[in-house]
Amino acid sequence: MKTIVFDIGETLVRDDRHWSSWADWLGVPPHTVSALVGAAVVRGRDCTDALRVLRPDMDVSEAYHARAAAGRGEHLDETDLYPDVRPALAELRALGLRVVVAGDRTARAGELLRALDLPADLVVTSGDWGVGKPDREFFSRVLEVSGAAPEATLYVGDHPADDLFPAKSAGLRAAHIRRGPCGHWWADHPDVMETADWRISSLTELPALLGGAGRRKPAAGPRKLHALPGQTAPPEAAPPGAEHTEQPERSEPEHTRGPEQSERSRA
């Protein structure tokens, strides 16, 4: 492995502040928004649906800009990072690996992340690129900045439909992290278990695994994306921005996409 690429939301950054800020804006308790986000996750829906339940006629993108204009826009600081982020990224770089952060966030979020001076060679967002996951073009960009062959590039994320499956379809290796609502809920789904080269609970597991201490699946070529239970087609077959269809009770995955990602660019 030569390059490790990390998703952002619920891989490196906690989404607590994100959803609490929306609860404040809408004038509802944070627990209400969190519960609705959880309901969206278990049904395999876009998490923006949580906000649409509360305000059915709300244009989430317009509301995002209204929040920013009112001085209540995005904010990220050191407290938003999971505690294993800095030590894990630093150790991976010490092993001689290229470390890239590339996920669904706005361009403004990219500025805030770069200001944190993470131990990474590059920090870039879907807002910077103008294309978001699970679009194949996003992962083409990932490979461009990777500087390595697909089979020597590992994408790490919590969201099967946005991270794991499209990364594997593009020929990359993929690690699924059991973190955040989506990462926990879908961790033991058969398609996740079959597809992921590695399944981890902490980023600090990666240096040992990539150093040869852990078992991994043999390299494989690009594969067709999985259609999760309740989906009528794999994610790449859906038009950009299309929401996943509903799934049965303990159906299975979608990431905690936030409102700022409604334009395929999560903040």
mmCIF file of C-alpha atoms in Angstrom:
data_model
loop_
_atom_site.group_PDB
_atom_site.id
_atom_site.type_symbol
_atom_site.label_atom_id
_atom_site.label_comp_id
_atom_site.label_asym_id
_atom_site.label_seq_id
_atom_site.Cartn_x
_atom_site.Cartn_y
_atom_site.Cartn_z
ATOM 1 C CA MET A 1 0.000 0.000 0.000
ATOM 2 C CA LYS A 2 1.340 3.429 -0.944
ATOM 3 C CA THR A 3 -1.506 5.881 -0.300
ATOM 4 C CA ILE A 4 -4.227 6.015 2.359
ATOM 5 C CA VAL A 5 -7.248 8.231 1.624
ATOM 6 C CA PHE A 6 -9.689 9.139 4.372
ATOM 7 C CA ASP A 7 -13.350 10.064 4.273
ATOM 8 C CA ILE A 8 -14.201 13.030 6.528
ATOM 9 C CA GLY A 9 -17.572 12.872 8.300
ATOM 10 C CA GLU A 10 -17.736 10.161 10.995
ATOM 11 C CA THR A 11 -14.323 8.897 9.908
ATOM 12 C CA LEU A 12 -12.130 11.802 10.984
ATOM 13 C CA VAL A 13 -14.713 14.325 12.180
ATOM 14 C CA ARG A 14 -17.565 13.827 14.640
ATOM 15 C CA ASP A 15 -20.943 15.045 13.395
ATOM 16 C CA ASP A 16 -22.246 16.092 16.828
ATOM 17 C CA ARG A 17 -21.787 19.824 16.251
ATOM 18 C CA HIS A 18 -23.178 19.565 12.733
ATOM 19 C CA TRP A 19 -26.539 18.139 13.761
ATOM 20 C CA SER A 20 -26.784 20.205 16.948
ATOM 21 C CA SER A 21 -26.355 23.377 14.910
ATOM 22 C CA TRP A 22 -29.234 22.347 12.663
ATOM 23 C CA ALA A 23 -31.385 21.601 15.703
ATOM 24 C CA ASP A 24 -30.657 25.097 17.045
ATOM 25 C CA TRP A 25 -31.505 26.659 13.687
ATOM 26 C CA LEU A 26 -34.803 24.796 13.483
ATOM 27 C CA GLY A 27 -35.665 25.387 17.128
ATOM 28 C CA VAL A 28 -35.937 21.738 18.164
ATOM 29 C CA PRO A 29 -34.028 19.696 20.772
ATOM 30 C CA PRO A 30 -30.789 18.133 19.459
ATOM 31 C CA HIS A 31 -32.089 14.705 20.479
ATOM 32 C CA THR A 32 -34.991 15.083 18.038
ATOM 33 C CA VAL A 33 -32.665 15.635 15.101
ATOM 34 C CA SER A 34 -30.345 12.825 16.234
ATOM 35 C CA ALA A 35 -33.244 10.394 16.494
ATOM 36 C CA LEU A 36 -34.502 11.297 13.031
ATOM 37 C CA VAL A 37 -30.997 10.936 11.586
ATOM 38 C CA GLY A 38 -30.854 7.473 13.133
ATOM 39 C CA ALA A 39 -34.187 6.597 11.564
ATOM 40 C CA ALA A 40 -32.865 7.692 8.169
ATOM 41 C CA VAL A 41 -29.726 5.577 8.613
ATOM 42 C CA VAL A 42 -31.565 2.347 9.428
ATOM 43 C CA ARG A 43 -33.866 2.847 6.434
ATOM 44 C CA GLY A 44 -30.941 3.467 4.091
ATOM 45 C CA ARG A 45 -32.073 7.029 3.389
ATOM 46 C CA ASP A 46 -30.198 10.289 2.921
ATOM 47 C CA CYS A 47 -29.784 11.822 6.382
ATOM 48 C CA THR A 48 -31.033 15.141 5.039
ATOM 49 C CA ASP A 49 -34.438 13.461 5.246
ATOM 50 C CA ALA A 50 -34.252 14.055 9.003
ATOM 51 C CA LEU A 51 -34.509 17.790 8.349
ATOM 52 C CA ARG A 52 -37.259 17.378 5.784
ATOM 53 C CA VAL A 53 -39.366 15.530 8.333
ATOM 54 C CA LEU A 54 -39.183 18.637 10.519
ATOM 55 C CA ARG A 55 -39.585 21.167 7.692
ATOM 56 C CA PRO A 56 -41.066 19.402 4.631
ATOM 57 C CA ASP A 57 -40.964 22.519 2.463
ATOM 58 C CA MET A 58 -37.443 23.567 3.405
ATOM 59 C CA ASP A 59 -34.777 23.835 0.710
ATOM 60 C CA VAL A 60 -31.794 22.537 2.669
ATOM 61 C CA SER A 61 -29.233 24.237 0.430
ATOM 62 C CA GLU A 62 -30.972 27.607 0.794
ATOM 63 C CA ALA A 63 -31.232 27.105 4.550
ATOM 64 C CA TYR A 64 -27.508 26.368 4.694
ATOM 65 C CA HIS A 65 -26.718 29.680 2.997
ATOM 66 C CA ALA A 66 -29.207 31.496 5.211
ATOM 67 C CA ARG A 67 -27.441 30.120 8.278
ATOM 68 C CA ALA A 68 -24.090 31.323 6.959
ATOM 69 C CA ALA A 69 -25.504 34.781 6.204
ATOM 70 C CA ALA A 70 -26.820 34.948 9.771
ATOM 71 C CA GLY A 71 -23.383 34.168 11.167
ATOM 72 C CA ARG A 72 -24.328 30.610 12.075
ATOM 73 C CA GLY A 73 -22.477 28.768 9.346
ATOM 74 C CA GLU A 74 -19.964 25.953 9.488
ATOM 75 C CA HIS A 75 -17.420 25.580 12.231
ATOM 76 C CA LEU A 76 -14.708 22.995 12.781
ATOM 77 C CA ASP A 77 -11.974 22.909 15.373
ATOM 78 C CA GLU A 78 -9.777 20.397 17.175
ATOM 79 C CA THR A 79 -12.657 19.216 19.378
ATOM 80 C CA ASP A 80 -14.517 17.943 16.314
ATOM 81 C CA LEU A 81 -11.765 15.437 15.487
ATOM 82 C CA TYR A 82 -11.921 11.889 16.802
ATOM 83 C CA PRO A 83 -9.030 11.407 19.264
ATOM 84 C CA ASP A 84 -7.304 8.737 17.143
ATOM 85 C CA VAL A 85 -7.009 10.964 14.053
ATOM 86 C CA ARG A 86 -3.717 12.728 14.678
ATOM 87 C CA PRO A 87 -1.786 9.738 16.069
ATOM 88 C CA ALA A 88 -3.013 7.395 13.319
ATOM 89 C CA LEU A 89 -2.310 9.783 10.436
ATOM 90 C CA ALA A 90 1.090 10.687 11.869
ATOM 91 C CA GLU A 91 2.078 7.026 12.248
ATOM 92 C CA LEU A 92 0.970 6.201 8.705
ATOM 93 C CA ARG A 93 3.125 9.031 7.360
ATOM 94 C CA ALA A 94 6.021 7.800 9.471
ATOM 95 C CA LEU A 95 5.687 4.461 7.658
ATOM 96 C CA GLY A 96 6.315 6.326 4.403
ATOM 97 C CA LEU A 97 2.709 6.261 3.201
ATOM 98 C CA ARG A 98 1.065 9.188 1.455
ATOM 99 C CA VAL A 99 -1.911 10.400 3.514
ATOM 100 C CA VAL A 100 -4.830 12.146 1.785
ATOM 101 C CA VAL A 101 -8.098 13.432 3.236
ATOM 102 C CA ALA A 102 -10.867 13.521 0.612
ATOM 103 C CA GLY A 103 -14.566 13.430 1.457
ATOM 104 C CA ASP A 104 -17.988 14.968 0.979
ATOM 105 C CA ARG A 105 -17.789 18.458 2.479
ATOM 106 C CA THR A 106 -18.122 22.024 1.281
ATOM 107 C CA ALA A 107 -15.209 24.132 0.100
ATOM 108 C CA ARG A 108 -15.530 26.138 3.324
ATOM 109 C CA ALA A 109 -15.155 22.946 5.353
ATOM 110 C CA GLY A 110 -12.022 22.203 3.351
ATOM 111 C CA GLU A 111 -10.573 25.551 4.423
ATOM 112 C CA LEU A 112 -11.385 24.824 8.055
ATOM 113 C CA LEU A 113 -9.845 21.358 7.895
ATOM 114 C CA ARG A 114 -6.665 22.625 6.264
ATOM 115 C CA ALA A 115 -6.390 25.238 9.015
ATOM 116 C CA LEU A 116 -6.160 22.384 11.557
ATOM 117 C CA ASP A 117 -2.809 21.385 10.032
ATOM 118 C CA LEU A 118 -3.496 17.659 10.067
ATOM 119 C CA PRO A 119 -0.586 15.256 9.462
ATOM 120 C CA ALA A 120 -1.709 14.763 5.859
ATOM 121 C CA ASP A 121 -0.165 15.418 2.466
ATOM 122 C CA LEU A 122 -3.415 16.765 1.025
ATOM 123 C CA VAL A 123 -6.842 17.806 2.338
ATOM 124 C CA VAL A 124 -9.555 18.244 -0.278
ATOM 125 C CA THR A 125 -13.356 18.138 -0.349
ATOM 126 C CA SER A 126 -16.120 17.434 -2.821
ATOM 127 C CA GLY A 127 -16.872 21.166 -2.680
ATOM 128 C CA ASP A 128 -13.340 21.870 -3.904
ATOM 129 C CA TRP A 129 -13.747 19.377 -6.740
ATOM 130 C CA GLY A 130 -17.355 20.076 -7.657
ATOM 131 C CA VAL A 131 -18.258 16.386 -7.517
ATOM 132 C CA GLY A 132 -19.291 14.184 -4.594
ATOM 133 C CA LYS A 133 -19.607 10.559 -3.623
ATOM 134 C CA PRO A 134 -20.604 8.030 -4.757
ATOM 135 C CA ASP A 135 -20.040 9.511 -8.237
ATOM 136 C CA ARG A 136 -17.346 7.609 -10.140
ATOM 137 C CA GLU A 137 -15.705 10.926 -11.039
ATOM 138 C CA PHE A 138 -15.030 11.566 -7.336
ATOM 139 C CA PHE A 139 -12.997 8.379 -7.091
ATOM 140 C CA SER A 140 -11.230 9.183 -10.363
ATOM 141 C CA ARG A 141 -10.114 12.399 -8.652
ATOM 142 C CA VAL A 142 -9.053 10.380 -5.621
ATOM 143 C CA LEU A 143 -6.794 8.273 -7.823
ATOM 144 C CA GLU A 144 -5.365 11.387 -9.479
ATOM 145 C CA VAL A 145 -4.257 12.833 -6.144
ATOM 146 C CA SER A 146 -3.240 9.446 -4.770
ATOM 147 C CA GLY A 147 -0.177 9.228 -6.962
ATOM 148 C CA ALA A 148 -0.431 5.438 -6.773
ATOM 149 C CA ALA A 149 -2.128 2.610 -8.627
ATOM 150 C CA PRO A 150 -5.689 1.724 -7.560
ATOM 151 C CA GLU A 151 -4.582 -1.509 -5.903
ATOM 152 C CA ALA A 152 -1.965 0.465 -3.919
ATOM 153 C CA THR A 153 -4.534 3.026 -2.725
ATOM 154 C CA LEU A 154 -6.737 2.413 0.303
ATOM 155 C CA TYR A 155 -9.952 4.381 0.912
ATOM 156 C CA VAL A 156 -11.149 4.447 4.534
ATOM 157 C CA GLY A 157 -14.744 5.359 5.375
ATOM 158 C CA ASP A 158 -17.831 4.554 7.419
ATOM 159 C CA HIS A 159 -20.488 4.613 4.702
ATOM 160 C CA PRO A 160 -20.841 1.461 2.576
ATOM 161 C CA ALA A 161 -22.868 3.040 -0.247
ATOM 162 C CA ASP A 162 -20.788 6.230 -0.449
ATOM 163 C CA ASP A 163 -17.342 4.965 0.540
ATOM 164 C CA LEU A 164 -16.842 1.222 0.482
ATOM 165 C CA PHE A 165 -18.739 0.031 -2.590
ATOM 166 C CA PRO A 166 -17.811 2.816 -5.047
ATOM 167 C CA ALA A 167 -14.159 2.732 -3.938
ATOM 168 C CA LYS A 168 -14.007 -0.984 -4.666
ATOM 169 C CA SER A 169 -15.827 -0.468 -7.954
ATOM 170 C CA ALA A 170 -13.076 1.971 -8.942
ATOM 171 C CA GLY A 171 -10.455 -0.688 -8.200
ATOM 172 C CA LEU A 172 -9.214 0.735 -4.892
ATOM 173 C CA ARG A 173 -8.722 -1.204 -1.693
ATOM 174 C CA ALA A 174 -11.245 -0.233 1.000
ATOM 175 C CA ALA A 175 -11.485 -0.282 4.781
ATOM 176 C CA HIS A 176 -14.795 0.102 6.585
ATOM 177 C CA ILE A 177 -14.698 1.748 9.999
ATOM 178 C CA ARG A 178 -17.320 0.930 12.623
ATOM 179 C CA ARG A 179 -17.915 4.541 13.632
ATOM 180 C CA GLY A 180 -20.897 6.850 13.720
ATOM 181 C CA PRO A 181 -24.521 5.752 13.152
ATOM 182 C CA CYS A 182 -23.962 4.351 9.684
ATOM 183 C CA GLY A 183 -20.647 2.691 10.452
ATOM 184 C CA HIS A 184 -22.121 0.832 13.402
ATOM 185 C CA TRP A 185 -25.472 -0.056 11.847
ATOM 186 C CA TRP A 186 -24.087 -1.525 8.629
ATOM 187 C CA ALA A 187 -20.835 -3.004 9.981
ATOM 188 C CA ASP A 188 -22.014 -6.616 9.973
ATOM 189 C CA HIS A 189 -24.034 -6.537 6.783
ATOM 190 C CA PRO A 190 -22.926 -9.450 4.540
ATOM 191 C CA ASP A 191 -22.074 -7.156 1.616
ATOM 192 C CA VAL A 192 -19.871 -5.019 3.852
ATOM 193 C CA MET A 193 -18.137 -8.077 5.264
ATOM 194 C CA GLU A 194 -17.614 -9.496 1.782
ATOM 195 C CA THR A 195 -16.428 -6.273 0.161
ATOM 196 C CA ALA A 196 -14.149 -4.617 2.722
ATOM 197 C CA ASP A 197 -10.463 -5.514 2.590
ATOM 198 C CA TRP A 198 -10.268 -4.486 6.236
ATOM 199 C CA ARG A 199 -12.892 -3.800 8.911
ATOM 200 C CA ILE A 200 -11.710 -1.646 11.803
ATOM 201 C CA SER A 201 -13.054 0.037 14.919
ATOM 202 C CA SER A 202 -10.262 2.607 15.290
ATOM 203 C CA LEU A 203 -7.909 4.393 12.913
ATOM 204 C CA THR A 204 -4.999 3.388 15.113
ATOM 205 C CA GLU A 205 -5.472 -0.205 13.898
ATOM 206 C CA LEU A 206 -4.363 0.747 10.401
ATOM 207 C CA PRO A 207 -0.570 1.071 10.838
ATOM 208 C CA ALA A 208 -0.249 -2.476 12.183
ATOM 209 C CA LEU A 209 -2.625 -3.885 9.569
ATOM 210 C CA LEU A 210 -0.851 -2.195 6.693
ATOM 211 C CA GLY A 211 2.499 -3.141 8.146
ATOM 212 C CA GLY A 212 1.578 -6.787 7.572
ATOM 213 C CA ALA A 213 0.303 -7.762 11.021
ATOM 214 C CA GLY A 214 -3.274 -8.225 9.855
ATOM 215 C CA ARG A 215 -4.875 -10.455 7.284
ATOM 216 C CA ARG A 216 -6.267 -8.930 4.147
ATOM 217 C CA LYS A 217 -8.041 -10.164 1.066
ATOM 218 C CA PRO A 218 -6.020 -10.628 -2.119
ATOM 219 C CA ALA A 219 -6.125 -7.727 -4.538
ATOM 220 C CA ALA A 220 -9.045 -7.841 -6.939
ATOM 221 C CA GLY A 221 -10.020 -5.857 -9.979
ATOM 222 C CA PRO A 222 -12.926 -3.367 -10.101
ATOM 223 C CA ARG A 223 -16.197 -4.935 -9.095
ATOM 224 C CA LYS A 224 -19.836 -4.160 -9.615
ATOM 225 C CA LEU A 225 -21.463 -2.097 -6.893
ATOM 226 C CA HIS A 226 -23.806 -3.871 -4.501
ATOM 227 C CA ALA A 227 -27.488 -3.058 -4.428
ATOM 228 C CA LEU A 228 -28.409 -2.996 -0.766
ATOM 229 C CA PRO A 229 -31.669 -4.507 0.455
ATOM 230 C CA GLY A 230 -34.499 -2.229 -0.583
ATOM 231 C CA GLN A 231 -32.500 -0.525 -3.356
ATOM 232 C CA THR A 232 -33.750 -0.984 -6.882
ATOM 233 C CA ALA A 233 -30.263 -0.437 -8.312
ATOM 234 C CA PRO A 234 -26.662 -0.068 -7.155
ATOM 235 C CA PRO A 235 -25.636 3.480 -6.161
ATOM 236 C CA GLU A 236 -23.782 4.181 -9.428
ATOM 237 C CA ALA A 237 -26.941 3.452 -11.403
ATOM 238 C CA ALA A 238 -28.881 6.173 -9.637
ATOM 239 C CA PRO A 239 -28.890 9.714 -11.032
ATOM 240 C CA PRO A 240 -26.673 12.247 -9.179
ATOM 241 C CA GLY A 241 -28.367 13.439 -6.005
ATOM 242 C CA ALA A 242 -31.002 10.702 -6.089
ATOM 243 C CA GLU A 243 -31.985 9.341 -2.704
ATOM 244 C CA HIS A 244 -31.889 5.679 -1.821
ATOM 245 C CA THR A 245 -35.158 3.854 -1.663
ATOM 246 C CA GLU A 246 -36.618 2.695 1.627
ATOM 247 C CA GLN A 247 -35.477 -0.589 3.087
ATOM 248 C CA PRO A 248 -37.028 -3.182 5.332
ATOM 249 C CA GLU A 249 -36.718 -2.975 9.119
ATOM 250 C CA ARG A 250 -33.088 -3.970 9.701
ATOM 251 C CA SER A 251 -32.235 -3.222 6.123
ATOM 252 C CA GLU A 252 -28.769 -2.179 5.285
ATOM 253 C CA PRO A 253 -26.279 1.136 4.360
ATOM 254 C CA GLU A 254 -26.190 5.106 3.865
ATOM 255 C CA HIS A 255 -23.881 7.695 5.479
ATOM 256 C CA THR A 256 -24.849 10.468 7.817
ATOM 257 C CA ARG A 257 -24.859 12.933 4.979
ATOM 258 C CA GLY A 258 -25.573 16.372 6.242
ATOM 259 C CA PRO A 259 -27.623 19.177 4.789
ATOM 260 C CA GLU A 260 -24.575 20.918 3.356
ATOM 261 C CA GLN A 261 -24.082 17.776 1.302
ATOM 262 C CA SER A 262 -27.434 18.136 -0.416
ATOM 263 C CA GLU A 263 -25.538 19.459 -3.430
ATOM 264 C CA ARG A 264 -23.273 16.367 -3.138
ATOM 265 C CA SER A 265 -20.963 18.444 -0.941
ATOM 266 C CA ARG A 266 -21.228 17.727 2.767
ATOM 267 C CA ALA A 267 -20.059 20.343 5.237
#
